[in-house]
Coordinates of N, CA and C in Angstrom, one line a residue:
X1 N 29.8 150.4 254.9 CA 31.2 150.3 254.3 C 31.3 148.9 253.7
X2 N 32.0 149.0 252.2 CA 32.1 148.2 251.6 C 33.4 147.4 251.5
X3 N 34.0 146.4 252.2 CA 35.3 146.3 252.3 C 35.5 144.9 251.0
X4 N 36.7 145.3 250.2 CA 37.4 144.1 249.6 C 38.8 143.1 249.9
X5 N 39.2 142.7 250.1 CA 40.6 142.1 250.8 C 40.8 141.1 249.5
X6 N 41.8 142.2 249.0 CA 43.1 141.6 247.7 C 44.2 141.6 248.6
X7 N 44.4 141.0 249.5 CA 45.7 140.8 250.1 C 46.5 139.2 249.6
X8 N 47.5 139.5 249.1 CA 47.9 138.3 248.9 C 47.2 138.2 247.6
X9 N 46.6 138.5 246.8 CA 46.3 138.8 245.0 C 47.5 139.0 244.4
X10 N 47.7 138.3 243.4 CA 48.3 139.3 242.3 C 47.7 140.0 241.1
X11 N 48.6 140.7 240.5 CA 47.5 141.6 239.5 C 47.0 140.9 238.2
X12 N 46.0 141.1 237.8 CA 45.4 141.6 237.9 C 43.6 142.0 238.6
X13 N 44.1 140.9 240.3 CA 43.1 141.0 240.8 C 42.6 142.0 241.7
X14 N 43.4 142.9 242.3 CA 42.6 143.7 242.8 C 42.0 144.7 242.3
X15 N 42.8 145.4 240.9 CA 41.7 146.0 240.5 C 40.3 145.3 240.2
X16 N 40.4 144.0 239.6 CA 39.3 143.0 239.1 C 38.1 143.2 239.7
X17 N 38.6 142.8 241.4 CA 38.0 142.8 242.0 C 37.3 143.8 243.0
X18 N 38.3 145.1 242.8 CA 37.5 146.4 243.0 C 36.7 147.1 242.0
X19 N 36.3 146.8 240.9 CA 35.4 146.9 239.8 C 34.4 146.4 239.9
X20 N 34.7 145.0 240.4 CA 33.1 144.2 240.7 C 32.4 145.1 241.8
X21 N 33.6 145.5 242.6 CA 32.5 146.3 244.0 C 32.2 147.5 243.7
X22 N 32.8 148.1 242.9 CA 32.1 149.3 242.4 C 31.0 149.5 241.8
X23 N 30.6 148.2 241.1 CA 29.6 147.8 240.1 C 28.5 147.4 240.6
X24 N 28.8 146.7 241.8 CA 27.9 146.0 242.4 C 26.8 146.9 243.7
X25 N 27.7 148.0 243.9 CA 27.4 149.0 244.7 C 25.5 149.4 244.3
X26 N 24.9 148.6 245.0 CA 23.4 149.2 245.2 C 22.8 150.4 245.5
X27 N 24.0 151.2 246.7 CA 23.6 152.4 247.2 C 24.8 153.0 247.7
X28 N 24.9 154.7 247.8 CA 26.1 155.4 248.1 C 26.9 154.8 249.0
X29 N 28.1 154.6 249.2 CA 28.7 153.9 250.3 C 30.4 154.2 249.9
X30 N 31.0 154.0 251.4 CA 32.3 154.1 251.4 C 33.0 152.6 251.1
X31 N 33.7 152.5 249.8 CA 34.3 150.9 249.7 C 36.0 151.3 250.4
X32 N 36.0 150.3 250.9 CA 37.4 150.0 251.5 C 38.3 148.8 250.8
X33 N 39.2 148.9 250.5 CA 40.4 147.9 249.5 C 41.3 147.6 250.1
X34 N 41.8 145.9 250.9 CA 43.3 146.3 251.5 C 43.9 145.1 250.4
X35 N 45.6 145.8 250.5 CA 46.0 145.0 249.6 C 47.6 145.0 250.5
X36 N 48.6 144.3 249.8 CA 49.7 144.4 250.6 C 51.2 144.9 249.7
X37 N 50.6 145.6 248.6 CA 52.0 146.3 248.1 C 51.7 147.3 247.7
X38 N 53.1 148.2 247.2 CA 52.4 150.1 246.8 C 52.2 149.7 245.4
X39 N 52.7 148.6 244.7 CA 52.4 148.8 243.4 C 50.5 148.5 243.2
X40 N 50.2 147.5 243.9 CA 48.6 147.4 244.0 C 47.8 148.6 244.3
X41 N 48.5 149.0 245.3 CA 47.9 150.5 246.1 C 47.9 151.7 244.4
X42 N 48.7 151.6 244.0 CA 48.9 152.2 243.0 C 48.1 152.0 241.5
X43 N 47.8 150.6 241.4 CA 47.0 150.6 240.2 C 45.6 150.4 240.4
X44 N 45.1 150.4 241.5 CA 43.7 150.6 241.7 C 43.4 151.8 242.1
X45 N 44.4 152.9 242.9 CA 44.0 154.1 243.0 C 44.0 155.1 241.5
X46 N 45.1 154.2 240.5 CA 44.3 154.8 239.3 C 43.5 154.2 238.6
X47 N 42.8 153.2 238.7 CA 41.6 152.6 238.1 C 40.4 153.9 238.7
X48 N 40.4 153.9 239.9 CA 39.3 154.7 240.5 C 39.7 155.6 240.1
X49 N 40.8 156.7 239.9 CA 40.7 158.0 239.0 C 40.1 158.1 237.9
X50 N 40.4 156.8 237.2 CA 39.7 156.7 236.1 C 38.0 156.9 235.9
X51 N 37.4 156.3 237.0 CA 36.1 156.0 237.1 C 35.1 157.8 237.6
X52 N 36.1 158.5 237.8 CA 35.8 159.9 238.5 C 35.4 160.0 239.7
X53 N 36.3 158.6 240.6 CA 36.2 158.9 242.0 C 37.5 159.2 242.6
X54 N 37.2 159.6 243.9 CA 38.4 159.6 244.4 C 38.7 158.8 245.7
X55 N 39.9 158.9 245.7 CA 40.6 157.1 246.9 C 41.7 158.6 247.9
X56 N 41.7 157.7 249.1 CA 42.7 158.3 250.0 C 43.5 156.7 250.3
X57 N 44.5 156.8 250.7 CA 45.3 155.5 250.6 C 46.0 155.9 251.9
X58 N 46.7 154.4 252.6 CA 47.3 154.9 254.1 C 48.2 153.5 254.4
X59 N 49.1 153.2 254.6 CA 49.8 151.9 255.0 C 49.7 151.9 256.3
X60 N 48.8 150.8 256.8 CA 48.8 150.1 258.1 C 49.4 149.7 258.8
X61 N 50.3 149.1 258.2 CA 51.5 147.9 258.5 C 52.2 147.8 257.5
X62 N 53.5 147.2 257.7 CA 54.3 146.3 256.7 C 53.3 145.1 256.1
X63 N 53.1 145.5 254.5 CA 52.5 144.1 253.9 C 51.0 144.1 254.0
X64 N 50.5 145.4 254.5 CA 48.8 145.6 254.7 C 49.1 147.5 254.6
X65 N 48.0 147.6 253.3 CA 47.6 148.6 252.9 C 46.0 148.9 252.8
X66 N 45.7 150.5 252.7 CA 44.1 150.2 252.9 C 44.0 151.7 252.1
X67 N 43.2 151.1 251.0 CA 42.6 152.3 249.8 C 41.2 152.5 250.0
X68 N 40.8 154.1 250.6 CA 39.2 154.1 251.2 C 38.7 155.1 249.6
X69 N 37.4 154.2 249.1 CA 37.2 154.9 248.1 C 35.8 155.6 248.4
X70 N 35.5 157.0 247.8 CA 34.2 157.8 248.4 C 33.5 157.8 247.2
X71 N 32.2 156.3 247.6 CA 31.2 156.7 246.3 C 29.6 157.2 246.8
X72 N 30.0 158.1 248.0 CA 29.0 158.7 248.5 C 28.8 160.0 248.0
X73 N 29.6 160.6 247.3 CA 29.5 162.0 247.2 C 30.5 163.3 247.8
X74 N 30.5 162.6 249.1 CA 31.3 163.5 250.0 C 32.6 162.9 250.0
X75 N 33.5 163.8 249.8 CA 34.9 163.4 250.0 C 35.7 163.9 251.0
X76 N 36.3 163.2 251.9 CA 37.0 163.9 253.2 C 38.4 163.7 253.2
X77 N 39.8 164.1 253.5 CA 40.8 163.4 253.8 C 40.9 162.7 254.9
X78 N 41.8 161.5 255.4 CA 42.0 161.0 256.6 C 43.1 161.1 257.3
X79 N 43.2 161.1 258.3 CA 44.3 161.4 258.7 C 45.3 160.3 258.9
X80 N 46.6 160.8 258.6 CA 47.7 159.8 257.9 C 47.1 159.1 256.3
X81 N 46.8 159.5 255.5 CA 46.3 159.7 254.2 C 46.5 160.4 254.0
X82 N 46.8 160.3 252.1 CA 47.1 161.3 251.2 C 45.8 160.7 250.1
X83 N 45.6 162.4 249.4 CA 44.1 161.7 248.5 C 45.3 161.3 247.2
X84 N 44.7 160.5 246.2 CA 45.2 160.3 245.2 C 44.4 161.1 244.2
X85 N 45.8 161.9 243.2 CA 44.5 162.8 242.3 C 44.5 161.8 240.9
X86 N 43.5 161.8 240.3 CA 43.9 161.5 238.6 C 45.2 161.4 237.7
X87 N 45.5 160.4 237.4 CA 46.6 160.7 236.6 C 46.3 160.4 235.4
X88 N 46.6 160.8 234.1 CA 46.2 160.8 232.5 C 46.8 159.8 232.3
X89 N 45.8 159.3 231.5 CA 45.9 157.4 231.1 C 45.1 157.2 229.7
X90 N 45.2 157.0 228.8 CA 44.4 156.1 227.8 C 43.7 155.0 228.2
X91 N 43.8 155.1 229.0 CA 42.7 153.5 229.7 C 42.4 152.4 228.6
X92 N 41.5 151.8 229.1 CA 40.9 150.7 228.4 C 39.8 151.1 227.5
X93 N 39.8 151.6 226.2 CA 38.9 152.4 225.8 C 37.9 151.2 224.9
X94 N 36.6 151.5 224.6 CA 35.7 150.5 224.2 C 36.0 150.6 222.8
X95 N 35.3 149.4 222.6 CA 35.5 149.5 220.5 C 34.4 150.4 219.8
X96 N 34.6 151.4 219.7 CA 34.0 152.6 219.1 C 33.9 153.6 217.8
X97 N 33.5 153.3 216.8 CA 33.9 154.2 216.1 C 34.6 153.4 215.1
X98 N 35.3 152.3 215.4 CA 36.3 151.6 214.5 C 35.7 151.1 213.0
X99 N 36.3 150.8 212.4 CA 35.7 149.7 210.9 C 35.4 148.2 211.5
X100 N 36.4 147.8 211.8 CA 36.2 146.5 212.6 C 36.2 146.4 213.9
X101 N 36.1 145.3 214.4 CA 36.4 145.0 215.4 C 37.7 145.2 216.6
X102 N 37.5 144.7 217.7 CA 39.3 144.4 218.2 C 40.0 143.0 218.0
X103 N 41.0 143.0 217.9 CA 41.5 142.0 217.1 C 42.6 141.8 218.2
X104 N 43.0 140.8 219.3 CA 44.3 140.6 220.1 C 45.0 139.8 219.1
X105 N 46.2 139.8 218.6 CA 47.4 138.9 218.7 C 48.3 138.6 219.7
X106 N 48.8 136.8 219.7 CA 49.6 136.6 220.6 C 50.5 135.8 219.9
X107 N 51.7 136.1 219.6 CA 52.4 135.4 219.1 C 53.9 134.3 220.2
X108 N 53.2 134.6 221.3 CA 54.1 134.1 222.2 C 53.6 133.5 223.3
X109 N 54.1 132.2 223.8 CA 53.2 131.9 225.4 C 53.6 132.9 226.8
X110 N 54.5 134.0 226.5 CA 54.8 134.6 227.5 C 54.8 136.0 226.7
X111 N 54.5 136.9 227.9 CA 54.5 138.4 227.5 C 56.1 139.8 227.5
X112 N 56.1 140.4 226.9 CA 57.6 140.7 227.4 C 58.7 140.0 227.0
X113 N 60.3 141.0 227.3 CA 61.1 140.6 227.3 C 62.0 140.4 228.5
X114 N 62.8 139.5 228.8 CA 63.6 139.3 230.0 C 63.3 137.8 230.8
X115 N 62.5 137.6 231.7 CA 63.1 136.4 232.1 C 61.6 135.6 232.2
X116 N 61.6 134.5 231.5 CA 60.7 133.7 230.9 C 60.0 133.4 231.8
X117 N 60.1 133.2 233.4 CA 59.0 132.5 234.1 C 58.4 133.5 234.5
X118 N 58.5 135.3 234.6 CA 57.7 135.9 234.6 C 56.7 136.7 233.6
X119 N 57.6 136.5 232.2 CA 56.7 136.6 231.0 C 55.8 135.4 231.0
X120 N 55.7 134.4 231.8 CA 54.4 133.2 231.8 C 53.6 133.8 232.3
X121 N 54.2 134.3 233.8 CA 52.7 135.0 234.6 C 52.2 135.8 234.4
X122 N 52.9 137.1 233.3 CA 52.6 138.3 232.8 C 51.5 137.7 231.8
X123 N 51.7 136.9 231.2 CA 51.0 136.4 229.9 C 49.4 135.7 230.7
X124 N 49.7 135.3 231.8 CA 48.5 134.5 232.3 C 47.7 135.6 233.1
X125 N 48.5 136.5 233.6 CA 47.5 137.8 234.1 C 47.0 138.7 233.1
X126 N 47.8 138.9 231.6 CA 46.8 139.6 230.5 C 45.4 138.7 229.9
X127 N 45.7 137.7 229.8 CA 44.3 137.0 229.8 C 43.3 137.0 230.4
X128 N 43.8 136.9 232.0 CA 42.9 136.6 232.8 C 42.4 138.2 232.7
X129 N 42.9 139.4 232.4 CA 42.3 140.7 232.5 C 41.7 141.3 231.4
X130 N 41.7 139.9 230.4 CA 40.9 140.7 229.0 C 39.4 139.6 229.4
X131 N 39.6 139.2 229.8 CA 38.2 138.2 230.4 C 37.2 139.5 231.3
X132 N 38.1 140.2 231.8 CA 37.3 141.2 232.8 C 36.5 143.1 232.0
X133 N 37.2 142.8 230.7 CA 36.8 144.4 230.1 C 35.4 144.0 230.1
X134 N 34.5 145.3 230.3 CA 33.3 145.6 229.7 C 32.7 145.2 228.2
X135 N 34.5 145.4 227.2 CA 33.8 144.9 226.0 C 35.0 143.9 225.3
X136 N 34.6 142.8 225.1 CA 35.4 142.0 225.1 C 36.1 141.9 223.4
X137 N 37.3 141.7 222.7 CA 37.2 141.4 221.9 C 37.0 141.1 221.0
X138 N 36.9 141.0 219.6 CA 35.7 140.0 218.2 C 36.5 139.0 218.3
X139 N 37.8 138.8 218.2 CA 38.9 137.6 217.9 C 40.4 138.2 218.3
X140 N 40.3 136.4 218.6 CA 42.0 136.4 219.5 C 42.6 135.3 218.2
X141 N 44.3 136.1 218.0 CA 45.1 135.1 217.0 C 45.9 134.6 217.4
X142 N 46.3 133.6 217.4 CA 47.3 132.8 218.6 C 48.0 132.3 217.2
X143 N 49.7 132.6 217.3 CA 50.9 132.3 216.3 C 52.0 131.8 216.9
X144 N 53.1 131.2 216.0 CA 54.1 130.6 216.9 C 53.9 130.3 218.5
X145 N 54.9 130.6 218.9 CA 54.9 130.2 220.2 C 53.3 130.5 220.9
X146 N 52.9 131.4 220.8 CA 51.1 131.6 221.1 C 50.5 130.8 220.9
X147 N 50.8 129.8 219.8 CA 49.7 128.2 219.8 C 49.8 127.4 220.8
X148 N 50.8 127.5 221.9 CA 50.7 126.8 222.8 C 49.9 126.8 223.9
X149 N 49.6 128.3 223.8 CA 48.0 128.2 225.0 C 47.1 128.0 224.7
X150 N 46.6 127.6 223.5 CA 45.4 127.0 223.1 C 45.3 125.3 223.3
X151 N 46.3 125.0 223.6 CA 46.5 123.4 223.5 C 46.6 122.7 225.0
X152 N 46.7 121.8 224.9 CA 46.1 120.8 226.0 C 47.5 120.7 227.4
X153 N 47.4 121.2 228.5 CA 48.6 121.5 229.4 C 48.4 123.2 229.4
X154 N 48.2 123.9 228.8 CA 48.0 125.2 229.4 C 47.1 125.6 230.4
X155 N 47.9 126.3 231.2 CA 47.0 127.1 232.2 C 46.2 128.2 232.4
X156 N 46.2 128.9 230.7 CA 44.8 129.7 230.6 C 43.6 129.2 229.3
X157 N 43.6 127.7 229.6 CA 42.6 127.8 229.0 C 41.4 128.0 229.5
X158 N 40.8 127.5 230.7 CA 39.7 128.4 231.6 C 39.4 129.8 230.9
X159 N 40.3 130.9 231.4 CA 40.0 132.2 230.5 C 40.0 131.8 228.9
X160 N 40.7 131.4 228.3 CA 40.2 130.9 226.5 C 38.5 130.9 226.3
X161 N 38.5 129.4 227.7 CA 37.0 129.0 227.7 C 35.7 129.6 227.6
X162 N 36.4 130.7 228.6 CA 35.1 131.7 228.7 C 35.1 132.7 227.9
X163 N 35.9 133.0 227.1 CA 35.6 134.3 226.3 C 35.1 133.6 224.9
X164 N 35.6 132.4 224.7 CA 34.9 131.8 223.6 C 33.1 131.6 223.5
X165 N 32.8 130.9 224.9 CA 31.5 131.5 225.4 C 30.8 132.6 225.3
X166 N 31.5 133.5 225.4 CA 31.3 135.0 225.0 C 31.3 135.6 223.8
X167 N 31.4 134.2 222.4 CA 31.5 134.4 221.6 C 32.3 135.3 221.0
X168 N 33.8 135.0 221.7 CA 35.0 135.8 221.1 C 35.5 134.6 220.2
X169 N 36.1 135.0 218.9 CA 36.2 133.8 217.8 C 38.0 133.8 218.3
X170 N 38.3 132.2 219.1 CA 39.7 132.0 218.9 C 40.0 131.5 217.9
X171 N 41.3 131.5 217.0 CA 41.9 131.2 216.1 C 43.5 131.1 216.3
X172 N 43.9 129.9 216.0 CA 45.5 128.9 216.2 C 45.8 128.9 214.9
X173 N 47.2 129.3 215.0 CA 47.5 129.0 213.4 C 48.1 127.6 212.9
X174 N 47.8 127.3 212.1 CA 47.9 125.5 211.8 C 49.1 125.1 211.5
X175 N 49.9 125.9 210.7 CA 51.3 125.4 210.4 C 51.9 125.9 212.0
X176 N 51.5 126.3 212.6 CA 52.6 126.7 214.4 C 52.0 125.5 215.1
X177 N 51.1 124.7 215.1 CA 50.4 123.5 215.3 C 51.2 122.6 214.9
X178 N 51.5 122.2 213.5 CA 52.2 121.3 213.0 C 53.5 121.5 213.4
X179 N 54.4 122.7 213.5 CA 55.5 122.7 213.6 C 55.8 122.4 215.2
X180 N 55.1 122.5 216.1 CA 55.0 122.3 217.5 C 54.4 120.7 217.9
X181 N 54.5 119.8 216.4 CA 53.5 118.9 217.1 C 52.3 118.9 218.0
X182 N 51.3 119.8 217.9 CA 50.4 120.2 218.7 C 48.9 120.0 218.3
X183 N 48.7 119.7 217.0 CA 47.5 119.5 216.0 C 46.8 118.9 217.2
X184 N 47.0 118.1 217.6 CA 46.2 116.8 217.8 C 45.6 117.2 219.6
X185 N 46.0 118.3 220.1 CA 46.3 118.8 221.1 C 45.6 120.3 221.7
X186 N 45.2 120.8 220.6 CA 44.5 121.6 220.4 C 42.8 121.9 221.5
X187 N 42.9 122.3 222.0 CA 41.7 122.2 223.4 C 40.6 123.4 223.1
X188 N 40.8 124.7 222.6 CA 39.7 125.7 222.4 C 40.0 126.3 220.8
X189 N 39.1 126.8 220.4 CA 39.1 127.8 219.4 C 39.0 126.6 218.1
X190 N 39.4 127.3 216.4 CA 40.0 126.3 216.0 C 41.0 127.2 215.1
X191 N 41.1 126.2 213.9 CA 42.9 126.1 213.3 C 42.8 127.1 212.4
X192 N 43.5 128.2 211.7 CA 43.1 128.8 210.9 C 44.5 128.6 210.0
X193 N 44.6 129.8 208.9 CA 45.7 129.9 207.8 C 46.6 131.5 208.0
X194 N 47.6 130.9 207.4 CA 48.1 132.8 207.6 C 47.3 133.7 206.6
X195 N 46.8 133.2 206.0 CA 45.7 134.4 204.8 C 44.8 135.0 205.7
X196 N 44.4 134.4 206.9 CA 42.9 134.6 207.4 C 43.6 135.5 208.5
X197 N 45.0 134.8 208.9 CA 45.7 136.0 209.9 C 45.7 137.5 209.1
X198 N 46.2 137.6 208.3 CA 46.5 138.8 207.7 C 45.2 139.2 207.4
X199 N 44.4 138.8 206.7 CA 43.1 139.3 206.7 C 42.1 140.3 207.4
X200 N 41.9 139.5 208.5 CA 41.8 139.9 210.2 C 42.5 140.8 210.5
X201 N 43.6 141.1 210.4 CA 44.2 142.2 211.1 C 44.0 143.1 210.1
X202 N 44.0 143.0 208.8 CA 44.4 144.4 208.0 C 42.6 144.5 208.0
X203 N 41.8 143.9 208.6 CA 40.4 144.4 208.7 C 39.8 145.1 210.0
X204 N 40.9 144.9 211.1 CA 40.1 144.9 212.5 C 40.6 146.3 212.5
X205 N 39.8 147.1 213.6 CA 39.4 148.5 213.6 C 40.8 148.8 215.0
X206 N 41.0 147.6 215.5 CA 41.8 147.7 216.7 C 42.5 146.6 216.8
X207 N 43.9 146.7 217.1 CA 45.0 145.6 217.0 C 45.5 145.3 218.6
X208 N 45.3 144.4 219.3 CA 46.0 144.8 220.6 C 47.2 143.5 221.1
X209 N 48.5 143.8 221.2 CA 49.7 143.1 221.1 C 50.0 142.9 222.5
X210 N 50.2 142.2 222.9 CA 50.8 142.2 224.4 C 52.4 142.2 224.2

């Protein structure tokens, strides 16, 4: 038995981190997930739908949840468990087929609409979950307010760091620089023009907007 403990995670780590164990899985075996809310319980039992396994789920306690996943072959119910079936999803599909590349734009330091300190963490958990796809990116466009996480005081530049590494090409737009006083501030990727924004997008095979 393979157990993970995302208790006390927020998302997007336990799926993150039930992916690694699925991946990492050497030999058939039952992985076990606890986490401590139904929305977690809920997005990893459909990550693993996705994968074409199946999860039985069961609340332990208030605040402790436990998702048993069967990558033995044999599937059993438990008792006080319910199985989770598949639900239809577009998922995270790979760059395939396209003309170009995938192309993220971010024109904002926060994701969403409504109340700004959790469009920060929404914005810091899509990053941190495009660091985790199988296939990463060609280029990230950071505009207006979006130039600000490229620059010096943000808290996803770590994730910036490493997908740059990964040879994902970041690009800041330079007059959102200048108008932000930020030129000089600038920490990953580098400066580009609005020609090369429009460019890029009316070339890339895939647009993805948060």
């Amino acid at each position: 038995m393979i157990t993970v403990n995302a208790i006390g995670d927020a998302c997007p780590l336990p799926v993150v981190k039930t992916k690694k164990a699925l991946e990492n899985l050497e030999a058939p075996d039952m992985v076990e997930v606890f986490v401590d809310n139904e929305t977690a319980v809920k997005n990893v039992t459909k990550f693993v739908s996705q994968t074409g396994k199946k999860a039985v789920s069961k609340k332990i306690e208030e605040g402790r949840y436990q998702i048993l996943i069967d990558c033995t072959g044999n599937s059993e119910e438990k008792d006080g468990s319910k199985e989770i079936q598949p639900e239809k999803s577009g998922g995270c599909a790979e760059n395939t087929g396209n003309a170009g590349g995938t192309v993220v734009v971010i024109s904002s330091d926060r994701m969403g609409e409504g109340k700004d300190e959790l469009g920060k963490v929404l914005m810091k958990g899509f990053l941190f979950a495009l660091t985790q796809l199988d296939t990463l990116p060609e280029k990230i466009l950071f505009y207006n307010g979006g130039a600000q996480l490229t620059c010096e005081g943000s808290d996803v530049l770590k994730d910036l760091e490493f997908m740059q590494e990964q040879k994902v090409e970041i690009l800041t737009c330079g007059t959102c620089l200048d108008y932000y006083g930020l030129k000089e501030k600038l920490k990953v990727g580098s400066v580009t023009n609005m020609y090369t924004i429009v460019e890029t997008m009316a070339e890339a095979g895939k647009i993805i907007k948060p």
